[in-house]
Coordinates of C-alpha atoms in Angstrom, one line a residue:
X1 CA 0.0 0.0 0.0
X2 CA 3.0 2.3 0.6
X3 CA 4.2 1.8 -2.9
X4 CA 0.7 2.5 -4.3
X5 CA 0.4 5.7 -2.2
X6 CA 3.8 6.8 -3.4
X7 CA 2.9 6.2 -7.0
X8 CA -0.4 8.1 -6.6
X9 CA 1.4 11.0 -4.8
X10 CA 4.1 11.2 -7.6
X11 CA 1.4 11.2 -10.3
X12 CA -0.5 14.0 -8.4
X13 CA 2.6 16.1 -8.0
X14 CA 3.6 15.6 -11.6
X15 CA 0.2 16.5 -12.9
X16 CA 0.0 19.6 -10.7
X17 CA 3.4 20.8 -11.7
X18 CA 2.6 20.2 -15.4
X19 CA -0.6 22.2 -15.0
X20 CA 1.2 25.0 -13.2
X21 CA 3.9 25.1 -15.9
X22 CA 1.3 25.3 -18.6
X23 CA -0.5 28.1 -16.8
X24 CA 2.8 29.9 -16.5
X25 CA 3.5 29.6 -20.3
X26 CA 0.0 30.9 -21.0
X27 CA 0.5 33.9 -18.6
X28 CA 3.9 34.7 -20.1
X29 CA 2.5 34.6 -23.6
X30 CA -0.4 36.8 -22.7
X31 CA 1.9 39.3 -20.9
X32 CA 4.4 39.4 -23.8
X33 CA 1.6 39.7 -26.5
X34 CA -0.2 42.5 -24.8
X35 CA 3.0 44.5 -24.2
X36 CA 4.3 43.8 -27.7
X37 CA 1.0 45.0 -29.3
X38 CA 1.2 48.3 -27.5
X39 CA 4.9 48.9 -28.3
X40 CA 4.3 47.9 -32.0
X41 CA 1.3 50.2 -32.3
X42 CA 3.3 53.2 -31.0
X43 CA 6.4 52.4 -33.1
X44 CA 4.4 52.1 -36.3
X45 CA 2.8 55.5 -35.7
X46 CA 6.1 57.2 -35.2
X47 CA 6.5 60.5 -37.1
X48 CA 9.0 63.3 -37.7
X49 CA 7.8 66.7 -36.4
X50 CA 8.2 69.8 -38.5
X51 CA 9.9 72.7 -36.6
X52 CA 9.0 76.3 -37.2
X53 CA 11.7 78.2 -39.2
X54 CA 13.9 75.1 -39.7
X55 CA 14.2 73.1 -42.9
X56 CA 14.9 69.7 -41.1
X57 CA 12.2 68.0 -39.1
X58 CA 12.8 66.6 -35.7
X59 CA 13.6 62.9 -36.1
X60 CA 11.1 60.2 -35.0
X61 CA 13.4 59.2 -32.2
X62 CA 14.9 61.5 -29.6
X63 CA 16.6 58.6 -27.7
X64 CA 17.3 55.2 -29.0
X65 CA 19.0 52.9 -26.5
X66 CA 19.1 49.2 -25.8
X67 CA 16.7 49.5 -22.9
X68 CA 14.9 52.8 -23.6
X69 CA 13.2 54.5 -26.5
X70 CA 11.9 58.1 -26.6
X71 CA 10.0 59.0 -29.7
X72 CA 7.3 61.1 -31.3
X73 CA 4.1 59.4 -32.5
X74 CA 0.7 60.2 -33.9
X75 CA -1.5 57.8 -32.1
X76 CA -5.3 57.7 -32.8
X77 CA -4.8 60.4 -35.4
X78 CA -8.1 59.7 -37.0
X79 CA -10.1 60.7 -33.9
X80 CA -9.6 64.4 -34.4
X81 CA -9.6 67.0 -37.2
X82 CA -6.3 68.4 -35.8
X83 CA -4.7 65.5 -34.0
X84 CA -1.8 66.2 -31.7
X85 CA 1.3 64.0 -31.7
X86 CA 2.5 62.5 -28.5
X87 CA 6.0 62.1 -27.1
X88 CA 6.3 58.5 -25.9
X89 CA 8.9 56.7 -23.9
X90 CA 9.3 53.0 -23.3
X91 CA 11.9 52.1 -20.7
X92 CA 12.9 49.2 -18.5
X93 CA 12.5 50.2 -14.8
X94 CA 14.9 49.1 -12.1
X95 CA 12.2 46.5 -11.1
X96 CA 12.4 45.0 -14.6
X97 CA 9.1 46.4 -15.7
X98 CA 8.4 48.0 -19.1
X99 CA 7.0 51.5 -18.4
X100 CA 5.3 53.7 -20.9
X101 CA 5.4 57.5 -20.3
X102 CA 3.6 60.1 -22.5
X103 CA 3.9 63.8 -23.0
X104 CA 1.2 65.8 -24.7
X105 CA 1.8 68.5 -27.4
X106 CA 0.6 72.0 -27.9
X107 CA 0.5 74.3 -30.9
X108 CA 3.4 76.5 -31.6
X109 CA 3.4 79.1 -34.4
X110 CA 0.0 77.9 -35.7
X111 CA 0.3 74.4 -37.1
X112 CA 3.6 73.4 -35.5
X113 CA 4.0 71.4 -32.3
X114 CA 6.0 71.5 -29.1
X115 CA 5.8 69.0 -26.2
X116 CA 5.1 69.7 -22.6
X117 CA 8.0 69.2 -20.2
X118 CA 5.9 67.3 -17.6
X119 CA 4.6 63.9 -18.5
X120 CA 0.8 63.5 -18.5
X121 CA 0.6 59.7 -18.4
X122 CA 2.6 56.8 -17.2
X123 CA 1.8 53.1 -16.9
X124 CA 3.4 49.7 -16.6
X125 CA 3.0 47.9 -19.9
X126 CA 4.7 44.6 -18.8
X127 CA 5.8 43.2 -15.5
X128 CA 8.2 40.4 -14.9
X129 CA 10.7 41.1 -17.6
X130 CA 13.8 39.0 -17.3
X131 CA 17.0 41.0 -16.5
X132 CA 18.7 42.7 -19.4
X133 CA 21.5 41.0 -21.2
X134 CA 24.0 42.3 -23.7
X135 CA 23.1 39.6 -26.2
X136 CA 19.3 40.2 -25.9
X137 CA 18.5 43.9 -25.4
X138 CA 15.0 45.2 -25.3
X139 CA 15.4 47.3 -28.5
X140 CA 17.7 46.8 -31.5
X141 CA 17.9 49.2 -34.5
X142 CA 18.6 48.6 -38.1
X143 CA 19.3 50.8 -41.1
X144 CA 17.9 50.4 -44.7
X145 CA 20.6 47.8 -45.6
X146 CA 19.7 45.6 -42.6
X147 CA 22.9 46.7 -40.7
X148 CA 22.5 46.9 -37.0
X149 CA 23.0 50.4 -35.4
X150 CA 24.6 49.9 -32.1
X151 CA 24.2 52.4 -29.2
X152 CA 27.1 52.9 -26.8
X153 CA 26.7 51.2 -23.5
X154 CA 23.8 52.8 -21.4
X155 CA 23.3 55.5 -24.0
X156 CA 21.5 56.4 -27.2
X157 CA 22.4 56.2 -30.8
X158 CA 24.0 59.4 -32.2
X159 CA 21.8 61.9 -34.0
X160 CA 23.1 60.7 -37.3
X161 CA 22.4 57.1 -36.5
X162 CA 18.9 58.0 -35.3
X163 CA 18.1 59.5 -38.7
X164 CA 19.1 56.2 -40.3
X165 CA 16.8 53.9 -38.3
X166 CA 14.5 52.0 -40.6
X167 CA 13.3 49.2 -38.3
X168 CA 13.3 48.4 -34.6
X169 CA 13.4 44.9 -33.2
X170 CA 11.7 44.5 -29.8
X171 CA 12.6 41.5 -27.7
X172 CA 10.7 40.9 -24.5
X173 CA 11.7 38.0 -22.3
X174 CA 9.1 37.6 -19.5
X175 CA 8.9 35.3 -16.5
X176 CA 5.5 35.7 -14.7
X177 CA 5.9 32.4 -12.9
X178 CA 8.1 32.7 -9.8
X179 CA 9.5 29.2 -10.1
X180 CA 11.7 30.2 -13.1
X181 CA 10.7 27.0 -15.0
X182 CA 8.7 28.7 -17.8
X183 CA 10.6 31.8 -19.2

């Protein structure tokens, strides 16, 4: 009877662990998918901003680093006759969360835009990001030839490099399950 009880207990523990792992995988996928959809939506709506009295527009990106992006974007532009752009930042927090911060714009010289200095909105887009690694940064940047544009450690691409960004690769590694078994 001891052997039978041990077999039943082992089967129960194995089934419970398998169910827990499956739930962790589902939670991780849901978390990554939701966060990726938001980041992608903002990135695709990125725009240069014309500057009054200057021939060159402000670039889409103000800051383009491995763990932080600061950019200008027209989100929900079809909801208004005169839509305002937003300044949006995605950055990894010290707690390994992906935080989105937004600044609103106001008119400058009629149809031109400037951004408020105080953010108007901030929220956590993804919790439980795995710690950053050099081989798998949150953001990677590429030029028109597919060449990777590399920012210096803990800083942004240069202004010239920023103007050459054609695509951004976003890699989110999440671990919602505390056991560490289902990254």
